[in-house]
CSV table of C-alpha atoms in Angstrom, one decimal:
chain,number,residue,atom,x,y,z
E,1,MET,CA,115.7,73.4,127.8
E,2,THR,CA,115.7,72.0,131.4
E,3,THR,CA,116.7,74.0,134.5
E,4,SER,CA,119.9,71.9,135.0
E,5,THR,CA,121.0,72.5,131.3
E,6,ARG,CA,120.3,76.2,131.6
E,7,SER,CA,122.2,76.6,134.8
E,8,ARG,CA,125.2,74.7,133.3
E,9,TRP,CA,125.6,76.8,130.2
E,10,THR,CA,124.4,80.2,131.3
E,11,GLY,CA,127.4,82.5,131.3
E,12,TRP,CA,129.2,80.7,128.5
E,13,TRP,CA,130.7,84.0,127.4
E,14,TYR,CA,132.5,84.6,130.8
E,15,LEU,CA,135.7,82.8,129.9
E,16,PRO,CA,136.1,84.0,126.3
E,17,VAL,CA,135.6,87.7,127.5
E,18,THR,CA,138.2,87.2,130.2
E,19,ILE,CA,140.8,85.3,128.2
E,20,LEU,CA,140.5,87.2,124.9
E,21,SER,CA,140.8,90.6,126.7
E,22,LEU,CA,143.9,89.3,128.6
E,23,GLY,CA,142.1,89.8,131.8
E,24,LEU,CA,141.3,93.5,131.1
E,25,LEU,CA,137.6,92.7,131.1
E,26,ALA,CA,137.6,90.0,133.8
E,27,TRP,CA,135.5,92.2,136.0
E,28,VAL,CA,132.5,92.3,133.6
E,29,PRO,CA,131.3,88.7,134.1
E,30,PHE,CA,131.3,89.3,137.9
E,31,VAL,CA,129.1,92.4,137.6
E,32,HIS,CA,126.7,90.4,135.4
E,33,ALA,CA,126.6,87.5,137.8
E,34,ALA,CA,126.2,89.7,140.9
E,35,VAL,CA,123.2,91.5,139.3
E,36,ARG,CA,121.5,88.2,138.1
E,37,LEU,CA,122.2,86.4,141.4
E,38,ARG,CA,121.5,89.4,143.5
E,39,ARG,CA,124.6,88.7,145.6
E,40,PRO,CA,126.4,91.9,146.3
E,41,ARG,CA,129.5,90.0,147.5
E,42,ILE,CA,130.3,89.1,143.9
E,43,HIS,CA,130.6,92.8,143.2
E,44,LEU,CA,133.7,92.9,145.4
E,45,TRP,CA,135.5,90.6,142.9
E,46,ALA,CA,134.4,92.9,140.1
E,47,VAL,CA,135.8,95.9,141.9
E,48,LEU,CA,139.0,94.1,142.7
E,49,TYR,CA,139.7,93.0,139.1
E,50,PHE,CA,138.7,96.4,137.8
E,51,ALA,CA,141.1,98.1,140.2
E,52,LEU,CA,143.9,95.7,139.2
E,53,MET,CA,143.4,96.5,135.5
E,54,VAL,CA,143.5,100.2,136.2
E,55,PHE,CA,146.7,99.5,138.1
E,56,VAL,CA,148.2,97.6,135.1
E,57,LEU,CA,147.3,100.4,132.7
E,58,VAL,CA,149.0,102.9,135.0
E,59,VAL,CA,152.1,100.7,135.7
E,60,LEU,CA,152.8,99.6,132.1
E,61,PRO,CA,155.3,102.0,130.6
E,62,PRO,CA,155.0,103.3,127.0
E,63,TYR,CA,156.7,101.2,124.5
E,64,THR,CA,160.3,102.1,123.6
E,65,GLU,CA,162.9,100.2,121.6
E,66,THR,CA,165.4,100.5,124.5
E,67,PRO,CA,163.5,100.3,127.8
E,68,THR,CA,165.3,101.2,131.0
E,69,PRO,CA,165.6,98.6,133.8
E,70,ALA,CA,162.8,100.4,135.7
E,71,GLU,CA,160.6,100.2,132.6
E,72,ASP,CA,161.4,96.5,132.3
E,73,THR,CA,160.5,95.9,135.9
E,74,ARG,CA,157.2,97.8,135.5
E,75,ALA,CA,156.4,95.9,132.3
E,76,ASN,CA,157.1,92.5,134.0
E,77,LEU,CA,154.9,93.5,136.9
E,78,GLY,CA,152.1,94.5,134.6
E,79,VAL,CA,152.3,91.3,132.7
E,80,ALA,CA,152.4,89.2,135.8
E,81,VAL,CA,149.3,91.0,137.2
E,82,ILE,CA,147.5,90.4,133.8
E,83,LEU,CA,148.3,86.7,133.8
E,84,ALA,CA,147.3,86.3,137.4
E,85,VAL,CA,144.0,88.1,136.9
E,86,ALA,CA,143.2,86.1,133.8
E,87,GLY,CA,144.0,82.8,135.4
E,88,VAL,CA,142.3,83.3,138.8
E,89,ALA,CA,139.3,85.0,137.3
E,90,SER,CA,138.9,82.2,134.7
E,91,VAL,CA,139.0,79.5,137.4
E,92,GLN,CA,136.3,81.4,139.4
E,93,GLN,CA,134.1,82.0,136.4
E,94,PHE,CA,134.3,78.3,135.4
E,95,PHE,CA,132.4,77.5,138.5
E,96,LEU,CA,130.4,80.8,138.7
E,97,ARG,CA,128.7,80.3,135.4
E,98,ARG,CA,127.4,76.9,136.5
E,99,THR,CA,125.8,78.3,139.7
E,100,ARG,CA,124.9,81.8,138.4
E,101,THR,CA,121.3,81.2,137.9
E,102,ALA,CA,119.0,79.6,140.5
E,103,PRO,CA,115.7,78.0,139.4
E,104,PRO,CA,113.0,80.6,139.1
E,105,PRO,CA,110.7,80.9,142.1
E,106,ALA,CA,107.6,78.9,141.8
E,107,GLU,CA,104.6,80.9,140.7
E,108,ASP,CA,102.0,81.7,143.4
E,109,PRO,CA,99.2,79.1,143.0
E,110,ALA,CA,96.6,81.8,143.2
E,111,VAL,CA,98.2,83.8,140.5
E,112,ALA,CA,98.6,80.7,138.4
E,113,ARG,CA,94.9,79.9,138.7
E,114,VAL,CA,93.9,83.5,137.7
E,115,LYS,CA,96.2,83.3,134.6
E,116,ALA,CA,94.8,79.9,133.6
E,117,ALA,CA,91.2,81.1,134.0
E,118,ARG,CA,91.9,84.1,131.8
E,119,GLU,CA,93.4,81.9,129.2
E,120,ARG,CA,90.4,79.6,129.3
E,121,ARG,CA,88.1,82.6,128.9
E,122,GLY,CA,90.0,83.8,125.9
E,123,GLN,CA,89.8,80.4,124.3
E,124,ALA,CA,86.0,80.1,125.1
E,125,ARG,CA,85.4,83.6,123.6
E,126,GLU,CA,87.2,82.6,120.4
E,127,LEU,CA,85.3,79.4,120.1
E,128,ALA,CA,82.0,81.3,120.7
E,129,ALA,CA,82.9,83.8,118.0
E,130,ASN,CA,83.7,81.2,115.4
E,131,ASP,CA,81.0,78.6,116.3
E,132,PRO,CA,78.1,80.0,118.4
E,133,ALA,CA,76.1,76.8,118.0
E,134,MET,CA,78.9,74.7,119.6
E,135,ALA,CA,79.3,77.4,122.3
E,136,ARG,CA,75.7,76.9,123.2
E,137,GLU,CA,76.0,73.2,123.2
E,138,LEU,CA,79.0,73.4,125.5
E,139,ARG,CA,77.0,75.8,127.6
E,140,ILE,CA,79.7,78.5,127.6
E,141,GLY,CA,78.6,81.3,129.9
E,142,ARG,CA,76.0,79.2,131.6
E,143,PRO,CA,77.3,78.4,135.1
E,144,ASP,CA,73.7,77.9,136.1
E,145,LEU,CA,73.5,74.7,134.0
E,146,PRO,CA,75.3,71.4,134.3
E,147,ARG,CA,78.2,71.2,131.9
E,148,ASP,CA,81.6,69.6,131.3
E,149,TYR,CA,83.4,72.4,129.5
E,150,ASP,CA,85.5,74.9,131.5
E,151,ASP,CA,85.1,78.4,130.1
E,152,GLY,CA,87.2,80.0,132.8
E,153,GLY,CA,84.3,81.7,134.5
E,154,LEU,CA,82.3,83.4,131.7
E,155,VAL,CA,78.6,84.3,131.9
E,156,ASP,CA,76.3,84.7,128.9
E,157,LEU,CA,74.6,88.1,129.3
E,158,ASN,CA,72.0,87.1,126.7
E,159,ALA,CA,70.9,83.9,128.4
E,160,ALA,CA,72.1,83.5,132.0
E,161,PRO,CA,69.7,84.3,134.8
E,162,ALA,CA,70.3,87.4,137.0
E,163,SER,CA,71.6,85.3,139.9
E,164,ALA,CA,74.4,83.7,137.7
E,165,ILE,CA,75.4,87.1,136.3
E,166,ALA,CA,75.5,88.6,139.8
E,167,GLN,CA,77.6,85.7,141.2
E,168,THR,CA,80.0,85.5,138.2
E,169,CYS,CA,80.6,89.2,137.9
E,170,ALA,CA,80.4,89.9,141.6
E,171,LEU,CA,77.5,92.3,141.1
E,172,ASP,CA,74.7,93.4,143.3
E,173,PRO,CA,71.6,91.3,142.3
E,174,ALA,CA,69.7,94.5,141.4
E,175,VAL,CA,72.4,95.5,139.0
E,176,ALA,CA,72.4,92.0,137.4
E,177,GLN,CA,68.6,92.3,137.1
E,178,GLN,CA,69.0,95.5,135.1
E,179,ILE,CA,71.0,93.5,132.5
E,180,VAL,CA,68.3,90.8,132.3
E,181,ASP,CA,65.6,93.5,131.9
E,182,ALA,CA,67.5,95.3,129.2
E,183,ARG,CA,67.9,92.2,127.1
E,184,ALA,CA,64.1,91.5,127.2
E,185,GLY,CA,63.6,93.9,124.3
E,186,ALA,CA,66.5,92.7,122.1
E,187,ARG,CA,69.5,90.5,122.5
E,188,PHE,CA,72.9,92.1,123.0
E,189,SER,CA,75.2,91.9,120.0
E,190,ALA,CA,78.3,92.9,122.0
E,191,VAL,CA,79.1,93.1,125.7
E,192,ASP,CA,79.4,96.9,125.5
E,193,ASP,CA,75.7,97.1,124.4
E,194,VAL,CA,74.9,96.4,128.1
E,195,PHE,CA,76.4,99.7,129.1
E,196,ALA,CA,74.5,101.6,126.4
E,197,LEU,CA,71.1,100.1,127.3
E,198,THR,CA,71.4,100.2,131.1
E,199,GLU,CA,72.5,102.6,133.8
E,200,LEU,CA,75.0,100.3,135.4
E,201,PRO,CA,77.5,101.8,137.9
E,202,LEU,CA,80.9,102.5,136.4
E,203,ASP,CA,82.7,100.2,138.9
E,204,ALA,CA,80.8,97.3,137.5
E,205,TRP,CA,82.0,97.8,133.9
E,206,ASP,CA,85.4,96.1,134.2
E,207,ALA,CA,84.0,93.0,135.9
E,208,ILE,CA,81.3,92.7,133.2
E,209,ARG,CA,83.9,93.1,130.4
E,210,GLU,CA,86.2,90.5,132.1
E,211,ARG,CA,83.5,87.9,132.7
E,212,GLY,CA,80.7,88.7,130.3
E,213,ILE,CA,80.1,87.2,126.9
E,214,VAL,CA,77.2,87.4,124.4
E,215,ILE,CA,76.3,84.3,122.4
C-alpha cells in the first residue's frame, strides 16, 4: 500500500463511530488523531465534543408519557446539540482522516547501513552453515582477499590473518594475534571456542560474536 493510499483511508472508522453513536462518541476520533499526529490542538476539539455530550446527558430529561413544556424544551435542546455535534464533527473528520498520518520520517542513512550490513551477515552465516564450500569460494569472512560477495563485514576466525581480524572486529592487533595463535593447534568449530581457548578481554567478546564466523 502506498503512502497516499494509506493517508486517504486511515481513520475510516471515524465517521461510523460518530454517526452510529449519534455524536456521543464524536470526541474519540479526535483523541486518536491528536495522539497519532502529535498535535495537541486537536485535543481541544475532543474536549469540546466530550463536554457537549456531558451537557446533553445532563440536559435531557427522563422519558415520561406526558412531558412538561420545560422537559420538551430540554429534550429539543439536547437533540439539537446532538445533531449539531454529529454533523460538524463528521465534516471535520471527513478531512481529518485524510491528513491524519504524515509520511514516516526517512530512516537515518547510517542506521539503514548498519541494518543492511546485519542482514547481509545473517544471510552469509546461513549460507556458510548450509554450504561451507560455497562460502569459501565466495570468500566469506575474508576481507583480506579480493571478492565480489558482500558478507556484511564478517571475518573468518579460522582463516583470516590477524590484521583482518583486528580491523573487522576493531581489536587491538595483539588480541587478534591471540586468536590466530589459538587456532594453530586446531580449527575453531564455533565462534565461542575462541573465548575458551584464549584469554581475550571481555569487552572484545561482543564484537567478535557480531563479526566473527568460522568456516
